[in-house]
Amino acid sequence: MSYQLWYWPNIPGRGEFVRLALEAAEVDYEDMAREHGAEALMEDLGSRRGIRPFAPPYLVHGDLCIGQTAHILAYLADRHDFGAGELEIDLQLIQLQLDVTDIVAEVHAVHHPVSASLYYQDQMDAAYEAAQNFRDHRIPRFLDHFELALEENGGPFMLGDRWTHVDTSLFQLMEGLDYMFPNRMAELDYPRLELVRGAVTDIDGVEAYLASDRRLEFNEDGIFRYYPELDSE
Ligand SMILES: N[C@@H](CCC(=O)N[C@@H](CS)C(=O)NCC(=O)O)C(=O)O
């Protein structure tokens, strides 16, 4: 039974972390809102009752409906063998995936420091300050953490020579940060993160995906946005 992925159709956003893992594993899925539109997504989510996802992305698989990016990835990793297959290490991988969730939430907060319900244009002064702090302190804090973790097994991937959901997410994180802060990222040096980024693009499924029209460009409606005024000089 094929997976149904529900995510906003016009941005890579958080859905891209799920797509990349599915594509790397060459697993079939239907990208529902890209096929049927954003209204279909709102209708589908709105029609669900009881314990349901708070927000996209969510994955439907038979009777299961799973929200939260890291949670979806943990489920898929277990079914398609792109975790570790060993409880202790799988828990560490999920922990790292949740660290990615945290930095992605901070990325979003750079453009929405006052409220996620307001447009960037309504909170630009606060965003300017938030971006400075994020660039100077939070990027190095998170990237040092991932770089150190990558040392554990010698790379290029988090587990050494086999990729996991953490690697595809680190790829997307680095791509997103480069798009968002080209000047700031050029000042920083993370050789292990660069190695994993290159190794992920060499995974057959990812290589084919990146060359396809399924791969969406970053844009200013998404999570990773480029506003020159928020980058370093
Ligand atoms: N922690 C959730 C966050 C989900 C989320 O915030 N989704 C965004 C799109 S990327 C959304 O549609 N939010 C609607 C809202 O917050 O009302 C995850 O990692 O999946």
mmCIF file of C-alpha atoms and ligand atoms in Angstrom:
data_model
loop_
_atom_site.group_PDB
_atom_site.id
_atom_site.type_symbol
_atom_site.label_atom_id
_atom_site.label_comp_id
_atom_site.label_asym_id
_atom_site.label_seq_id
_atom_site.Cartn_x
_atom_site.Cartn_y
_atom_site.Cartn_z
ATOM 1 C CA MET A 1 0.000 0.000 0.000
ATOM 2 C CA SER A 2 1.440 3.340 -1.068
ATOM 3 C CA TYR A 3 2.020 6.165 1.393
ATOM 4 C CA GLN A 4 0.099 9.389 1.151
ATOM 5 C CA LEU A 5 2.143 12.415 2.165
ATOM 6 C CA TRP A 6 0.169 15.558 2.914
ATOM 7 C CA TYR A 7 2.061 18.842 2.851
ATOM 8 C CA TRP A 8 1.626 22.350 1.424
ATOM 9 C CA PRO A 9 2.143 22.077 -2.343
ATOM 10 C CA ASN A 10 4.276 25.129 -3.177
ATOM 11 C CA ILE A 11 7.081 25.100 -0.631
ATOM 12 C CA PRO A 12 9.709 22.506 0.293
ATOM 13 C CA GLY A 13 9.164 23.328 3.988
ATOM 14 C CA ARG A 14 9.023 20.554 6.535
ATOM 15 C CA GLY A 15 7.541 18.158 3.996
ATOM 16 C CA GLU A 16 10.890 18.065 2.222
ATOM 17 C CA PHE A 17 12.528 16.250 5.129
ATOM 18 C CA VAL A 18 10.038 13.420 4.617
ATOM 19 C CA ARG A 19 10.255 13.506 0.823
ATOM 20 C CA LEU A 20 14.046 13.255 0.851
ATOM 21 C CA ALA A 21 14.050 10.131 2.999
ATOM 22 C CA LEU A 22 11.339 8.499 0.866
ATOM 23 C CA GLU A 23 13.201 9.398 -2.315
ATOM 24 C CA ALA A 24 16.541 8.196 -0.960
ATOM 25 C CA ALA A 25 14.945 4.853 -0.054
ATOM 26 C CA GLU A 26 13.147 4.772 -3.435
ATOM 27 C CA VAL A 27 9.828 4.186 -1.706
ATOM 28 C CA ASP A 28 6.588 4.997 -3.597
ATOM 29 C CA TYR A 29 4.404 7.737 -2.195
ATOM 30 C CA GLU A 30 1.694 10.067 -3.349
ATOM 31 C CA ASP A 31 2.369 13.735 -2.710
ATOM 32 C CA MET A 32 -1.310 14.434 -2.140
ATOM 33 C CA ALA A 33 -1.527 18.226 -2.055
ATOM 34 C CA ARG A 34 0.831 18.577 -5.007
ATOM 35 C CA GLU A 35 -1.583 16.388 -6.944
ATOM 36 C CA HIS A 36 -4.872 17.705 -5.567
ATOM 37 C CA GLY A 37 -4.079 21.189 -4.219
ATOM 38 C CA ALA A 38 -3.914 23.008 -0.902
ATOM 39 C CA GLU A 39 -7.693 23.000 -0.515
ATOM 40 C CA ALA A 40 -7.724 19.215 -0.612
ATOM 41 C CA LEU A 41 -5.140 19.283 2.173
ATOM 42 C CA MET A 42 -7.242 21.592 4.345
ATOM 43 C CA GLU A 43 -10.319 19.480 3.658
ATOM 44 C CA ASP A 44 -8.532 16.261 4.498
ATOM 45 C CA LEU A 45 -7.037 17.576 7.732
ATOM 46 C CA GLY A 46 -10.280 19.312 8.676
ATOM 47 C CA SER A 47 -12.298 16.149 8.150
ATOM 48 C CA ARG A 48 -10.183 14.126 10.561
ATOM 49 C CA ARG A 49 -11.591 13.671 14.041
ATOM 50 C CA GLY A 50 -10.188 12.956 17.487
ATOM 51 C CA ILE A 51 -6.427 12.626 17.822
ATOM 52 C CA ARG A 52 -5.212 14.086 14.546
ATOM 53 C CA PRO A 53 -2.103 15.905 13.267
ATOM 54 C CA PHE A 54 -1.859 19.506 14.409
ATOM 55 C CA ALA A 55 -0.357 20.613 11.110
ATOM 56 C CA PRO A 56 1.243 19.245 7.934
ATOM 57 C CA PRO A 57 3.331 17.308 7.159
ATOM 58 C CA TYR A 58 1.443 14.137 7.956
ATOM 59 C CA LEU A 59 1.584 10.685 6.488
ATOM 60 C CA VAL A 60 -1.358 8.399 5.867
ATOM 61 C CA HIS A 61 -0.689 4.699 5.617
ATOM 62 C CA GLY A 62 -3.791 2.538 5.649
ATOM 63 C CA ASP A 63 -5.600 3.309 8.904
ATOM 64 C CA LEU A 64 -2.604 5.162 10.337
ATOM 65 C CA CYS A 65 -2.294 8.929 10.194
ATOM 66 C CA ILE A 66 1.002 10.226 11.597
ATOM 67 C CA GLY A 67 1.909 13.871 12.206
ATOM 68 C CA GLN A 68 5.200 15.532 13.254
ATOM 69 C CA THR A 69 8.142 15.317 10.856
ATOM 70 C CA ALA A 70 10.496 13.462 13.200
ATOM 71 C CA HIS A 71 7.779 11.008 14.160
ATOM 72 C CA ILE A 72 6.956 10.274 10.504
ATOM 73 C CA LEU A 73 10.643 9.685 9.791
ATOM 74 C CA ALA A 74 11.020 7.334 12.748
ATOM 75 C CA TYR A 75 8.059 5.292 11.469
ATOM 76 C CA LEU A 76 9.411 5.133 7.922
ATOM 77 C CA ALA A 77 12.962 4.368 9.047
ATOM 78 C CA ASP A 78 11.739 1.354 10.959
ATOM 79 C CA ARG A 79 9.747 0.026 7.990
ATOM 80 C CA HIS A 80 12.350 0.697 5.299
ATOM 81 C CA ASP A 81 15.573 0.110 7.143
ATOM 82 C CA PHE A 82 16.991 3.598 7.105
ATOM 83 C CA GLY A 83 17.420 3.736 10.838
ATOM 84 C CA ALA A 84 19.945 1.680 12.771
ATOM 85 C CA GLY A 85 17.765 -1.363 13.575
ATOM 86 C CA GLU A 86 19.098 -1.295 17.121
ATOM 87 C CA LEU A 87 17.103 0.394 19.873
ATOM 88 C CA GLU A 88 19.860 2.399 21.533
ATOM 89 C CA ILE A 89 21.177 3.826 18.276
ATOM 90 C CA ASP A 90 17.694 4.382 16.859
ATOM 91 C CA LEU A 91 16.861 6.457 19.904
ATOM 92 C CA GLN A 92 19.997 8.525 19.298
ATOM 93 C CA LEU A 93 19.031 9.024 15.663
ATOM 94 C CA ILE A 94 15.528 10.125 16.632
ATOM 95 C CA GLN A 95 17.068 12.469 19.199
ATOM 96 C CA LEU A 96 19.187 14.038 16.449
ATOM 97 C CA GLN A 97 16.128 14.247 14.192
ATOM 98 C CA LEU A 98 14.326 16.109 16.990
ATOM 99 C CA ASP A 99 17.325 18.447 17.217
ATOM 100 C CA VAL A 100 16.748 19.160 13.519
ATOM 101 C CA THR A 101 13.085 19.831 14.344
ATOM 102 C CA ASP A 102 14.237 22.338 16.968
ATOM 103 C CA ILE A 103 16.536 24.272 14.687
ATOM 104 C CA VAL A 104 13.882 24.301 11.949
ATOM 105 C CA ALA A 105 11.460 25.835 14.459
ATOM 106 C CA GLU A 106 14.104 28.489 15.249
ATOM 107 C CA VAL A 107 14.623 29.119 11.529
ATOM 108 C CA HIS A 108 10.894 29.762 11.206
ATOM 109 C CA ALA A 109 10.980 32.032 14.247
ATOM 110 C CA VAL A 110 13.633 34.238 12.611
ATOM 111 C CA HIS A 111 10.965 35.489 10.195
ATOM 112 C CA HIS A 112 8.155 35.227 12.717
ATOM 113 C CA PRO A 113 9.699 36.384 16.009
ATOM 114 C CA VAL A 114 6.511 37.939 17.331
ATOM 115 C CA SER A 115 3.950 35.447 16.068
ATOM 116 C CA ALA A 116 3.574 32.697 13.475
ATOM 117 C CA SER A 117 0.169 34.216 12.745
ATOM 118 C CA LEU A 118 1.666 37.479 11.419
ATOM 119 C CA TYR A 119 3.466 38.096 8.103
ATOM 120 C CA TYR A 120 7.202 38.752 8.039
ATOM 121 C CA GLN A 121 6.437 42.267 6.774
ATOM 122 C CA ASP A 122 4.522 42.945 10.008
ATOM 123 C CA GLN A 123 7.442 42.008 12.265
ATOM 124 C CA MET A 124 10.549 43.076 10.346
ATOM 125 C CA ASP A 125 12.228 45.026 13.144
ATOM 126 C CA ALA A 126 12.020 42.115 15.540
ATOM 127 C CA ALA A 127 13.111 39.768 12.736
ATOM 128 C CA TYR A 128 16.239 41.860 12.158
ATOM 129 C CA GLU A 129 17.246 41.394 15.773
ATOM 130 C CA ALA A 130 16.253 37.714 15.821
ATOM 131 C CA ALA A 131 18.280 37.042 12.659
ATOM 132 C CA GLN A 132 21.403 38.613 14.139
ATOM 133 C CA ASN A 133 21.173 36.426 17.211
ATOM 134 C CA PHE A 134 20.358 33.324 15.190
ATOM 135 C CA ARG A 135 23.289 33.913 12.816
ATOM 136 C CA ASP A 136 25.819 34.688 15.540
ATOM 137 C CA HIS A 137 24.851 32.206 18.221
ATOM 138 C CA ARG A 138 22.274 29.624 17.228
ATOM 139 C CA ILE A 139 23.714 28.452 13.886
ATOM 140 C CA PRO A 140 27.116 27.628 15.425
ATOM 141 C CA ARG A 141 25.467 26.119 18.504
ATOM 142 C CA PHE A 142 23.447 23.627 16.434
ATOM 143 C CA LEU A 143 26.014 22.983 13.701
ATOM 144 C CA ASP A 144 28.813 22.363 16.240
ATOM 145 C CA HIS A 145 26.499 19.786 17.804
ATOM 146 C CA PHE A 146 25.841 17.955 14.510
ATOM 147 C CA GLU A 147 29.502 18.182 13.475
ATOM 148 C CA LEU A 148 30.562 16.589 16.765
ATOM 149 C CA ALA A 149 27.974 13.807 16.391
ATOM 150 C CA LEU A 150 29.266 13.066 12.871
ATOM 151 C CA GLU A 151 32.728 12.399 14.338
ATOM 152 C CA GLU A 152 31.396 9.401 16.244
ATOM 153 C CA ASN A 153 31.471 6.919 13.349
ATOM 154 C CA GLY A 154 33.980 8.631 11.080
ATOM 155 C CA GLY A 155 31.455 9.702 8.413
ATOM 156 C CA PRO A 156 30.505 10.418 5.787
ATOM 157 C CA PHE A 157 27.097 9.499 7.286
ATOM 158 C CA MET A 158 26.017 9.608 10.921
ATOM 159 C CA LEU A 159 26.411 5.821 11.166
ATOM 160 C CA GLY A 160 29.542 5.714 8.983
ATOM 161 C CA ASP A 161 28.939 4.158 5.593
ATOM 162 C CA ARG A 162 25.148 3.789 5.544
ATOM 163 C CA TRP A 163 22.710 6.651 5.335
ATOM 164 C CA THR A 164 19.822 7.262 7.724
ATOM 165 C CA HIS A 165 16.968 9.758 8.000
ATOM 166 C CA VAL A 166 19.303 12.026 9.982
ATOM 167 C CA ASP A 167 21.653 12.382 7.007
ATOM 168 C CA THR A 168 18.937 13.360 4.537
ATOM 169 C CA SER A 169 17.680 15.907 7.057
ATOM 170 C CA LEU A 170 21.161 17.352 7.648
ATOM 171 C CA PHE A 171 21.499 17.714 3.871
ATOM 172 C CA GLN A 172 18.260 19.700 3.716
ATOM 173 C CA LEU A 173 19.195 21.782 6.746
ATOM 174 C CA MET A 174 22.543 22.790 5.197
ATOM 175 C CA GLU A 175 20.905 23.554 1.847
ATOM 176 C CA GLY A 176 18.301 25.675 3.598
ATOM 177 C CA LEU A 177 20.777 27.605 5.730
ATOM 178 C CA ASP A 178 22.949 28.302 2.680
ATOM 179 C CA TYR A 179 19.903 29.665 0.867
ATOM 180 C CA MET A 180 18.841 31.764 3.816
ATOM 181 C CA PHE A 181 22.232 33.120 4.947
ATOM 182 C CA PRO A 182 24.759 32.809 2.096
ATOM 183 C CA ASN A 183 27.164 35.345 3.628
ATOM 184 C CA ARG A 184 27.035 33.972 7.138
ATOM 185 C CA MET A 185 27.384 30.355 5.995
ATOM 186 C CA ALA A 186 30.415 31.273 3.879
ATOM 187 C CA GLU A 187 32.141 32.404 7.097
ATOM 188 C CA LEU A 188 31.656 29.025 8.784
ATOM 189 C CA ASP A 189 33.569 25.789 8.321
ATOM 190 C CA TYR A 190 31.934 22.436 8.965
ATOM 191 C CA PRO A 191 33.877 19.786 7.022
ATOM 192 C CA ARG A 192 31.869 16.812 8.299
ATOM 193 C CA LEU A 193 28.555 18.446 7.511
ATOM 194 C CA GLU A 194 29.875 19.247 4.025
ATOM 195 C CA LEU A 195 30.939 15.625 3.639
ATOM 196 C CA VAL A 196 27.529 14.300 4.614
ATOM 197 C CA ARG A 197 25.845 16.806 2.328
ATOM 198 C CA GLY A 198 27.894 15.554 -0.630
ATOM 199 C CA ALA A 199 27.345 11.915 0.295
ATOM 200 C CA VAL A 200 23.564 12.400 0.424
ATOM 201 C CA THR A 201 23.534 13.846 -3.102
ATOM 202 C CA ASP A 202 25.328 10.668 -4.243
ATOM 203 C CA ILE A 203 22.534 8.373 -3.005
ATOM 204 C CA ASP A 204 20.916 7.110 -6.235
ATOM 205 C CA GLY A 205 17.362 7.996 -5.230
ATOM 206 C CA VAL A 206 18.377 11.481 -4.091
ATOM 207 C CA GLU A 207 20.398 12.144 -7.235
ATOM 208 C CA ALA A 208 17.381 11.245 -9.398
ATOM 209 C CA TYR A 209 15.060 13.279 -7.187
ATOM 210 C CA LEU A 210 17.191 16.419 -7.237
ATOM 211 C CA ALA A 211 17.291 16.268 -11.048
ATOM 212 C CA SER A 212 13.507 15.833 -11.264
ATOM 213 C CA ASP A 213 10.714 18.417 -11.292
ATOM 214 C CA ARG A 214 9.456 16.965 -8.004
ATOM 215 C CA ARG A 215 12.196 18.852 -6.154
ATOM 216 C CA LEU A 216 10.887 22.294 -5.185
ATOM 217 C CA GLU A 217 13.078 25.392 -5.018
ATOM 218 C CA PHE A 218 13.314 27.301 -1.756
ATOM 219 C CA ASN A 219 11.122 30.395 -1.844
ATOM 220 C CA GLU A 220 9.933 33.243 0.381
ATOM 221 C CA ASP A 221 6.702 31.478 1.371
ATOM 222 C CA GLY A 222 8.644 28.597 2.884
ATOM 223 C CA ILE A 223 10.593 27.927 6.059
ATOM 224 C CA PHE A 224 14.023 28.824 4.668
ATOM 225 C CA ARG A 225 13.684 32.294 3.111
ATOM 226 C CA TYR A 226 16.239 34.630 1.661
ATOM 227 C CA TYR A 227 15.916 38.220 2.800
ATOM 228 C CA PRO A 228 19.264 39.968 2.159
ATOM 229 C CA GLU A 229 18.637 42.365 5.045
ATOM 230 C CA LEU A 230 18.736 39.434 7.485
ATOM 231 C CA ASP A 231 22.101 38.015 6.358
ATOM 232 C CA SER A 232 25.508 39.233 7.555
ATOM 233 C CA GLU A 233 27.227 41.842 5.378
HETATM 234 N N1 LIG B 1 6.551 20.264 14.800
HETATM 235 C C1 LIG B 1 5.832 20.073 13.573
HETATM 236 C C2 LIG B 1 5.493 21.430 13.010
HETATM 237 C C3 LIG B 1 4.442 21.376 11.949
HETATM 238 C C4 LIG B 1 4.179 22.756 11.361
HETATM 239 O O1 LIG B 1 4.363 23.787 12.041
HETATM 240 N N2 LIG B 1 3.735 22.803 10.113
HETATM 241 C C5 LIG B 1 3.538 24.080 9.433
HETATM 242 C C6 LIG B 1 3.975 24.003 7.995
HETATM 243 S S1 LIG B 1 5.715 23.712 7.883
HETATM 244 C C7 LIG B 1 2.070 24.457 9.450
HETATM 245 O O2 LIG B 1 1.343 24.207 8.492
HETATM 246 N N3 LIG B 1 1.641 25.077 10.551
HETATM 247 C C8 LIG B 1 0.291 25.532 10.704
HETATM 248 C C9 LIG B 1 0.118 26.164 12.076
HETATM 249 O O3 LIG B 1 1.074 26.216 12.850
HETATM 250 O O4 LIG B 1 -0.990 26.600 12.331
HETATM 251 C C10 LIG B 1 6.684 19.228 12.614
HETATM 252 O O5 LIG B 1 7.905 19.207 12.782
HETATM 253 O O6 LIG B 1 6.140 18.571 11.709
#
